[in-house]
Amino acid sequence: MSKINAVITGVGAYVPDYILTNDELSTMVDTSDEWIMTRIGIKERRILKGEGLGSSELGVKAVNQLLEKTGTSPEEVDLVICATVTPDMQFPATANIISDKAGINNAFSFDLNAGCSGFLFALATGSKYIQSGMYKKVVIVGAEKMSSIVDYTDRQTCPIFGDGSAAVMLEPTTEEVGVMDEMLHTAGFGRKHLHQKAGGSCKPASHETVDAREHFIYQEGNHVFKHAVSNMADVSVEMMEKHNMTADDLAWLVPHQANNRIIEATAKRMGLAKEKVMINIEKYGNTTSATIPLCLWEWEDQLKKGDNIILSGFGAGFTWGSILLKWGYDPK
């Protein structure tokens, strides 16, 4: 019996219309376009506006586009995994809400929280369901309304994050394409450097936690930067070495879009020219679990069947990892 691989057969995405520029941000907090561009590399980010709209609003638009592009009816989908750190609510899962809004009624669905590595962890998880032979169509969606947990009085964190969503379809194939390998890691000590202090069972919401602004992102930038640079680069190089690959063998690096300096350091360690690195952080900022699939969506028409692609990410937890993809289809 031939080995079953899980291959990406389509990509969909959605970003909100509202653009928050560095110039507008500098009217809200003590910062400047020069400061943000020099240290992070972000020019603008998208923000979801509107009462009662959460991550599922972003996610369902990406999923609907994906279904249309792949010619898939909602009834055909077997599983939906939503990677998110900004769920609509504590429960039910945002994946359940996205499924309901998209008319996906024959699937089971669940959320996965691995910070900015969420898409990598979800893609690896979804591929296992495909490889088992039990499921034929698995949707992986990264959906984040990061503006809902950003403190716009904190000049260290508010320039970094934006809202957005992207989704991929996984299907089985016996060809040598798709998800080829994965290296995923967690280190729980990192939680002290990057977390949301209140709102969980350890520290439930109260007047005190709201007054203390503890429901926003807390980040010790220097610590996170140091670990991200070393771990993203290490795990990406390790993937290359494991498969005896050189920079010439790789078509693309798709790095998590957190900081342009982290991306540059990772590419340099891998020996990759800038032309082989997908970078759109300047337009969208850090959309957490949506950054990697947003890149795949934006570069989709440049990807060719058989392209070797390394996905690489680092996030809260700490979490980090790399996935080796062999792209499954030519531009349409």
Tab-separated table of C-alpha atoms in Angstrom:
chain	number	residue	atom	x	y	z
A	1	MET	CA	0.000	0.000	0.000
A	2	SER	CA	1.352	3.426	-0.984
A	3	LYS	CA	2.239	5.907	1.722
A	4	ILE	CA	-0.335	8.667	2.184
A	5	ASN	CA	0.998	12.215	2.405
A	6	ALA	CA	-0.938	15.316	3.425
A	7	VAL	CA	-0.665	18.000	0.767
A	8	ILE	CA	-1.863	21.603	0.716
A	9	THR	CA	-4.289	21.957	-2.202
A	10	GLY	CA	-5.346	25.578	-1.726
A	11	VAL	CA	-4.934	28.744	0.338
A	12	GLY	CA	-7.449	31.411	1.328
A	13	ALA	CA	-7.066	34.558	3.419
A	14	TYR	CA	-8.730	37.696	4.670
A	15	VAL	CA	-7.445	40.903	6.232
A	16	PRO	CA	-9.701	43.733	7.477
A	17	ASP	CA	-10.081	46.925	5.456
A	18	TYR	CA	-8.978	49.342	8.170
A	19	ILE	CA	-5.259	50.190	7.977
A	20	LEU	CA	-3.553	51.453	11.137
A	21	THR	CA	-0.410	53.252	9.994
A	22	ASN	CA	2.653	54.127	12.040
A	23	ASP	CA	1.767	57.789	11.689
A	24	GLU	CA	-1.676	57.228	13.240
A	25	LEU	CA	-0.153	55.043	15.941
A	26	SER	CA	2.258	57.853	16.838
A	27	THR	CA	-0.755	60.021	17.764
A	28	MET	CA	-1.839	57.357	20.279
A	29	VAL	CA	1.480	56.525	21.940
A	30	ASP	CA	5.012	57.927	22.089
A	31	THR	CA	6.516	56.342	18.984
A	32	SER	CA	7.378	57.177	15.387
A	33	ASP	CA	7.488	55.615	11.949
A	34	GLU	CA	11.300	55.666	12.050
A	35	TRP	CA	11.447	53.940	15.458
A	36	ILE	CA	9.041	51.165	14.421
A	37	MET	CA	10.587	50.571	11.003
A	38	THR	CA	14.133	50.479	12.404
A	39	ARG	CA	13.401	48.071	15.262
A	40	ILE	CA	10.559	45.921	13.914
A	41	GLY	CA	10.067	46.573	10.198
A	42	ILE	CA	6.323	47.262	10.256
A	43	LYS	CA	4.745	50.128	8.306
A	44	GLU	CA	1.071	49.335	8.840
A	45	ARG	CA	-1.263	46.707	10.211
A	46	ARG	CA	-4.935	45.798	9.647
A	47	ILE	CA	-7.543	46.224	12.386
A	48	LEU	CA	-10.989	44.605	12.585
A	49	LYS	CA	-13.554	47.264	13.415
A	50	GLY	CA	-17.167	46.680	14.415
A	51	GLU	CA	-19.170	45.771	17.488
A	52	GLY	CA	-19.296	42.077	18.376
A	53	LEU	CA	-16.839	40.941	15.704
A	54	GLY	CA	-14.166	38.460	16.770
A	55	SER	CA	-11.614	36.133	15.235
A	56	SER	CA	-14.321	33.911	13.736
A	57	GLU	CA	-15.392	36.831	11.530
A	58	LEU	CA	-11.888	36.862	10.041
A	59	GLY	CA	-11.599	33.087	9.933
A	60	VAL	CA	-14.856	32.375	8.135
A	61	LYS	CA	-13.972	34.788	5.333
A	62	ALA	CA	-10.643	33.007	4.786
A	63	VAL	CA	-12.333	29.593	4.907
A	64	ASN	CA	-15.100	30.628	2.490
A	65	GLN	CA	-12.483	31.860	0.019
A	66	LEU	CA	-10.577	28.590	0.442
A	67	LEU	CA	-13.669	26.479	-0.229
A	68	GLU	CA	-14.462	28.494	-3.336
A	69	LYS	CA	-10.908	28.319	-4.703
A	70	THR	CA	-10.650	24.555	-4.177
A	71	GLY	CA	-14.162	23.812	-5.415
A	72	THR	CA	-15.041	22.216	-2.081
A	73	SER	CA	-18.567	22.133	-0.692
A	74	PRO	CA	-18.846	22.709	3.077
A	75	GLU	CA	-20.370	19.233	3.494
A	76	GLU	CA	-17.178	17.616	2.192
A	77	VAL	CA	-14.944	18.961	4.988
A	78	ASP	CA	-14.044	16.375	7.642
A	79	LEU	CA	-12.170	18.502	10.183
A	80	VAL	CA	-11.505	22.157	10.977
A	81	ILE	CA	-8.598	23.162	13.246
A	82	CYS	CA	-8.370	26.825	14.218
A	83	ALA	CA	-5.044	28.092	15.547
A	84	THR	CA	-5.698	31.177	17.668
A	85	VAL	CA	-4.741	33.003	20.859
A	86	THR	CA	-7.718	35.361	20.502
A	87	PRO	CA	-10.773	33.083	20.516
A	88	ASP	CA	-14.204	34.674	20.238
A	89	MET	CA	-14.871	33.441	23.775
A	90	GLN	CA	-13.445	30.962	26.278
A	91	PHE	CA	-15.864	28.367	24.962
A	92	PRO	CA	-17.091	27.084	22.606
A	93	ALA	CA	-14.081	26.798	20.321
A	94	THR	CA	-13.712	29.425	17.610
A	95	ALA	CA	-13.290	26.556	15.129
A	96	ASN	CA	-16.854	25.481	15.999
A	97	ILE	CA	-18.143	28.982	15.309
A	98	ILE	CA	-16.244	29.244	12.008
A	99	SER	CA	-17.634	25.855	10.949
A	100	ASP	CA	-21.175	26.954	11.745
A	101	LYS	CA	-20.818	30.260	9.884
A	102	ALA	CA	-19.290	28.485	6.853
A	103	GLY	CA	-21.987	25.803	6.776
A	104	ILE	CA	-19.470	23.052	7.573
A	105	ASN	CA	-21.875	20.688	9.323
A	106	ASN	CA	-20.345	17.237	8.798
A	107	ALA	CA	-16.972	17.957	10.406
A	108	PHE	CA	-15.649	18.020	13.923
A	109	SER	CA	-13.574	21.019	14.910
A	110	PHE	CA	-11.346	22.318	17.668
A	111	ASP	CA	-8.982	25.155	18.565
A	112	LEU	CA	-5.239	24.917	19.094
A	113	ASN	CA	-3.218	27.487	21.043
A	114	ALA	CA	0.533	27.491	20.479
A	115	GLY	CA	1.071	31.233	20.265
A	116	CYS	CA	2.767	32.388	17.082
A	117	SER	CA	3.717	28.772	16.288
A	118	GLY	CA	0.024	27.881	16.183
A	119	PHE	CA	-0.205	27.361	12.442
A	120	LEU	CA	2.818	25.031	12.448
A	121	PHE	CA	1.375	22.940	15.280
A	122	ALA	CA	-2.070	22.863	13.638
A	123	LEU	CA	-0.647	21.934	10.231
A	124	ALA	CA	1.340	19.085	11.766
A	125	THR	CA	-1.747	17.893	13.665
A	126	GLY	CA	-4.019	18.085	10.627
A	127	SER	CA	-1.540	16.188	8.488
A	128	LYS	CA	-1.715	13.244	10.892
A	129	TYR	CA	-5.473	12.968	10.410
A	130	ILE	CA	-4.929	12.859	6.645
A	131	GLN	CA	-2.041	10.357	6.883
A	132	SER	CA	-4.204	8.056	9.006
A	133	GLY	CA	-6.377	7.467	5.951
A	134	MET	CA	-9.564	8.329	7.842
A	135	TYR	CA	-10.030	11.889	6.576
A	136	LYS	CA	-9.951	13.412	3.092
A	137	LYS	CA	-10.374	17.153	3.594
A	138	VAL	CA	-8.950	19.010	6.591
A	139	VAL	CA	-9.080	22.794	6.921
A	140	ILE	CA	-6.352	24.528	8.943
A	141	VAL	CA	-7.123	28.167	9.732
A	142	GLY	CA	-5.119	30.756	11.646
A	143	ALA	CA	-7.423	33.542	12.813
A	144	GLU	CA	-6.414	36.395	15.093
A	145	LYS	CA	-7.973	39.622	16.304
A	146	MET	CA	-4.796	40.678	18.086
A	147	SER	CA	-6.116	44.229	18.504
A	148	SER	CA	-8.474	42.819	21.146
A	149	ILE	CA	-5.551	42.090	23.512
A	150	VAL	CA	-3.187	44.915	22.550
A	151	ASP	CA	-2.641	47.779	25.000
A	152	TYR	CA	-2.475	50.895	22.827
A	153	THR	CA	-0.746	52.789	25.646
A	154	ASP	CA	2.202	50.323	25.627
A	155	ARG	CA	4.736	51.547	23.081
A	156	GLN	CA	6.736	48.301	23.330
A	157	THR	CA	3.959	46.027	22.079
A	158	CYS	CA	1.237	48.020	20.312
A	159	PRO	CA	3.206	48.621	17.078
A	160	ILE	CA	3.818	44.892	16.588
A	161	PHE	CA	0.439	43.238	16.166
A	162	GLY	CA	-2.336	43.246	13.583
A	163	ASP	CA	-5.515	41.345	12.740
A	164	GLY	CA	-5.899	38.784	9.962
A	165	SER	CA	-6.675	35.236	8.966
A	166	ALA	CA	-5.566	32.607	6.463
A	167	ALA	CA	-6.517	28.995	5.810
A	168	VAL	CA	-5.209	25.986	3.894
A	169	MET	CA	-6.847	22.788	2.684
A	170	LEU	CA	-5.072	19.495	3.402
A	171	GLU	CA	-5.875	16.450	1.266
A	172	PRO	CA	-4.328	12.995	0.813
A	173	THR	CA	-1.900	12.116	-1.985
A	174	THR	CA	0.401	9.225	-2.780
A	175	GLU	CA	2.805	11.557	-4.602
A	176	GLU	CA	5.997	12.717	-2.899
A	177	VAL	CA	4.602	16.163	-2.118
A	178	GLY	CA	3.042	17.800	0.927
A	179	VAL	CA	4.158	17.808	4.556
A	180	MET	CA	7.480	15.970	4.483
A	181	ASP	CA	8.789	16.505	8.017
A	182	GLU	CA	8.320	18.517	11.201
A	183	MET	CA	10.396	19.634	14.175
A	184	LEU	CA	8.274	21.158	16.933
A	185	HIS	CA	9.322	22.266	20.409
A	186	THR	CA	8.016	23.854	23.600
A	187	ALA	CA	9.764	25.263	26.668
A	188	GLY	CA	7.354	26.326	29.391
A	189	PHE	CA	9.815	28.601	31.195
A	190	GLY	CA	9.239	31.140	28.446
A	191	ARG	CA	5.761	31.925	29.743
A	192	LYS	CA	7.168	34.464	32.197
A	193	HIS	CA	8.542	36.536	29.316
A	194	LEU	CA	5.440	36.564	27.112
A	195	HIS	CA	1.902	36.066	28.349
A	196	GLN	CA	-1.479	37.547	29.204
A	197	LYS	CA	-1.559	37.967	32.979
A	198	ALA	CA	-5.288	37.766	33.714
A	199	GLY	CA	-8.448	36.238	32.302
A	200	GLY	CA	-7.599	32.559	32.845
A	201	SER	CA	-8.517	30.227	35.694
A	202	CYS	CA	-5.334	31.133	37.586
A	203	LYS	CA	-6.281	34.809	37.708
A	204	PRO	CA	-9.922	35.326	36.694
A	205	ALA	CA	-11.157	38.685	35.494
A	206	SER	CA	-12.009	41.205	38.198
A	207	HIS	CA	-12.233	44.962	38.619
A	208	GLU	CA	-8.658	44.838	39.900
A	209	THR	CA	-7.280	42.973	36.887
A	210	VAL	CA	-9.050	45.287	34.467
A	211	ASP	CA	-7.846	48.390	36.303
A	212	ALA	CA	-4.289	47.004	36.271
A	213	ARG	CA	-4.520	46.450	32.482
A	214	GLU	CA	-3.675	42.762	32.888
A	215	HIS	CA	-5.834	41.510	30.012
A	216	PHE	CA	-3.344	42.673	27.394
A	217	ILE	CA	-0.142	41.213	25.945
A	218	TYR	CA	2.794	41.343	28.341
A	219	GLN	CA	6.166	40.920	26.659
A	220	GLU	CA	9.774	41.290	27.754
A	221	GLY	CA	11.055	42.182	24.329
A	222	ASN	CA	14.776	41.536	24.780
A	223	HIS	CA	14.281	38.042	26.203
A	224	VAL	CA	11.782	37.061	23.508
A	225	PHE	CA	13.968	38.475	20.729
A	226	LYS	CA	17.025	36.556	21.921
A	227	HIS	CA	15.233	33.210	22.123
A	228	ALA	CA	13.380	33.753	18.848
A	229	VAL	CA	16.544	34.529	16.889
A	230	SER	CA	18.431	31.466	18.149
A	231	ASN	CA	15.589	28.945	18.129
A	232	MET	CA	14.042	29.856	14.762
A	233	ALA	CA	17.449	29.795	13.101
A	234	ASP	CA	18.566	26.581	14.852
A	235	VAL	CA	15.472	24.559	14.021
A	236	SER	CA	15.464	25.726	10.391
A	237	VAL	CA	19.123	24.819	9.890
A	238	GLU	CA	18.537	21.508	11.673
A	239	MET	CA	15.771	20.694	9.187
A	240	MET	CA	18.105	21.445	6.274
A	241	GLU	CA	20.886	19.318	7.728
A	242	LYS	CA	18.572	16.389	8.456
A	243	HIS	CA	17.551	16.269	4.794
A	244	ASN	CA	21.023	17.070	3.409
A	245	MET	CA	19.732	20.287	1.875
A	246	THR	CA	21.667	23.391	0.916
A	247	ALA	CA	20.310	26.838	0.197
A	248	ASP	CA	20.226	25.860	-3.495
A	249	ASP	CA	17.765	23.057	-2.714
A	250	LEU	CA	15.293	25.412	-1.060
A	251	ALA	CA	12.817	27.452	-3.071
A	252	TRP	CA	11.472	29.452	-0.136
A	253	LEU	CA	11.681	30.168	3.573
A	254	VAL	CA	8.321	31.146	5.077
A	255	PRO	CA	9.164	32.652	8.469
A	256	HIS	CA	6.795	33.855	11.151
A	257	GLN	CA	6.441	37.620	10.724
A	258	ALA	CA	7.297	38.992	14.169
A	259	ASN	CA	10.347	41.149	13.577
A	260	ASN	CA	12.322	41.835	10.427
A	261	ARG	CA	15.642	41.394	12.261
A	262	ILE	CA	14.625	37.897	13.416
A	263	ILE	CA	13.683	36.990	9.837
A	264	GLU	CA	16.982	38.318	8.477
A	265	ALA	CA	19.019	36.449	11.103
A	266	THR	CA	17.222	33.171	10.329
A	267	ALA	CA	17.735	33.541	6.578
A	268	LYS	CA	21.400	34.404	7.075
A	269	ARG	CA	22.007	31.274	9.180
A	270	MET	CA	20.360	29.212	6.433
A	271	GLY	CA	22.479	30.869	3.746
A	272	LEU	CA	19.397	32.106	1.895
A	273	ALA	CA	19.258	35.176	-0.302
A	274	LYS	CA	16.521	37.670	0.525
A	275	GLU	CA	14.796	36.777	-2.753
A	276	LYS	CA	13.962	33.346	-1.309
A	277	VAL	CA	12.350	34.701	1.879
A	278	MET	CA	8.664	35.581	2.097
A	279	ILE	CA	8.313	38.879	3.977
A	280	ASN	CA	5.082	40.871	4.305
A	281	ILE	CA	5.488	42.112	7.891
A	282	GLU	CA	5.638	45.698	6.610
A	283	LYS	CA	1.986	45.488	5.451
A	284	TYR	CA	0.320	43.302	8.065
A	285	GLY	CA	2.490	43.270	11.192
A	286	ASN	CA	2.438	40.210	13.430
A	287	THR	CA	-0.891	38.411	12.991
A	288	THR	CA	0.347	35.565	15.227
A	289	SER	CA	-0.998	32.235	13.914
A	290	ALA	CA	-2.008	33.807	10.577
A	291	THR	CA	1.403	35.117	9.463
A	292	ILE	CA	2.756	31.976	7.758
A	293	PRO	CA	-0.406	31.066	5.800
A	294	LEU	CA	-0.835	34.750	4.853
A	295	CYS	CA	2.575	34.523	3.195
A	296	LEU	CA	1.614	31.322	1.366
A	297	TRP	CA	-1.556	33.041	0.157
A	298	GLU	CA	0.284	36.132	-1.054
A	299	TRP	CA	3.025	34.166	-2.841
A	300	GLU	CA	0.740	31.362	-4.091
A	301	ASP	CA	1.059	32.326	-7.759
A	302	GLN	CA	4.860	32.049	-7.510
A	303	LEU	CA	4.911	28.559	-6.002
A	304	LYS	CA	5.570	25.574	-8.233
A	305	LYS	CA	4.849	21.896	-7.729
A	306	GLY	CA	7.856	20.242	-6.103
A	307	ASP	CA	9.234	23.426	-4.518
A	308	ASN	CA	11.020	22.723	-1.243
A	309	ILE	CA	9.719	25.139	1.378
A	310	ILE	CA	10.628	25.495	5.047
A	311	LEU	CA	8.062	27.046	7.384
A	312	SER	CA	9.611	28.407	10.578
A	313	GLY	CA	8.065	30.021	13.650
A	314	PHE	CA	8.509	31.038	17.275
A	315	GLY	CA	5.868	32.003	19.810
A	316	ALA	CA	4.679	32.352	23.373
A	317	GLY	CA	5.175	29.393	25.631
A	318	PHE	CA	7.876	29.288	24.362
A	319	THR	CA	6.948	27.348	21.238
A	320	TRP	CA	8.970	27.002	18.056
A	321	GLY	CA	9.497	24.724	15.112
A	322	SER	CA	9.946	24.133	11.413
A	323	ILE	CA	8.054	22.147	8.803
A	324	LEU	CA	9.447	20.943	5.498
A	325	LEU	CA	6.883	21.214	2.722
A	326	LYS	CA	7.110	20.034	-0.841
A	327	TRP	CA	4.591	22.212	-2.670
A	328	GLY	CA	1.792	20.258	-4.309
A	329	TYR	CA	0.505	22.259	-7.290
A	330	ASP	CA	1.493	24.721	-9.976
A	331	PRO	CA	0.099	28.277	-10.259
A	332	LYS	CA	-3.438	28.312	-11.626
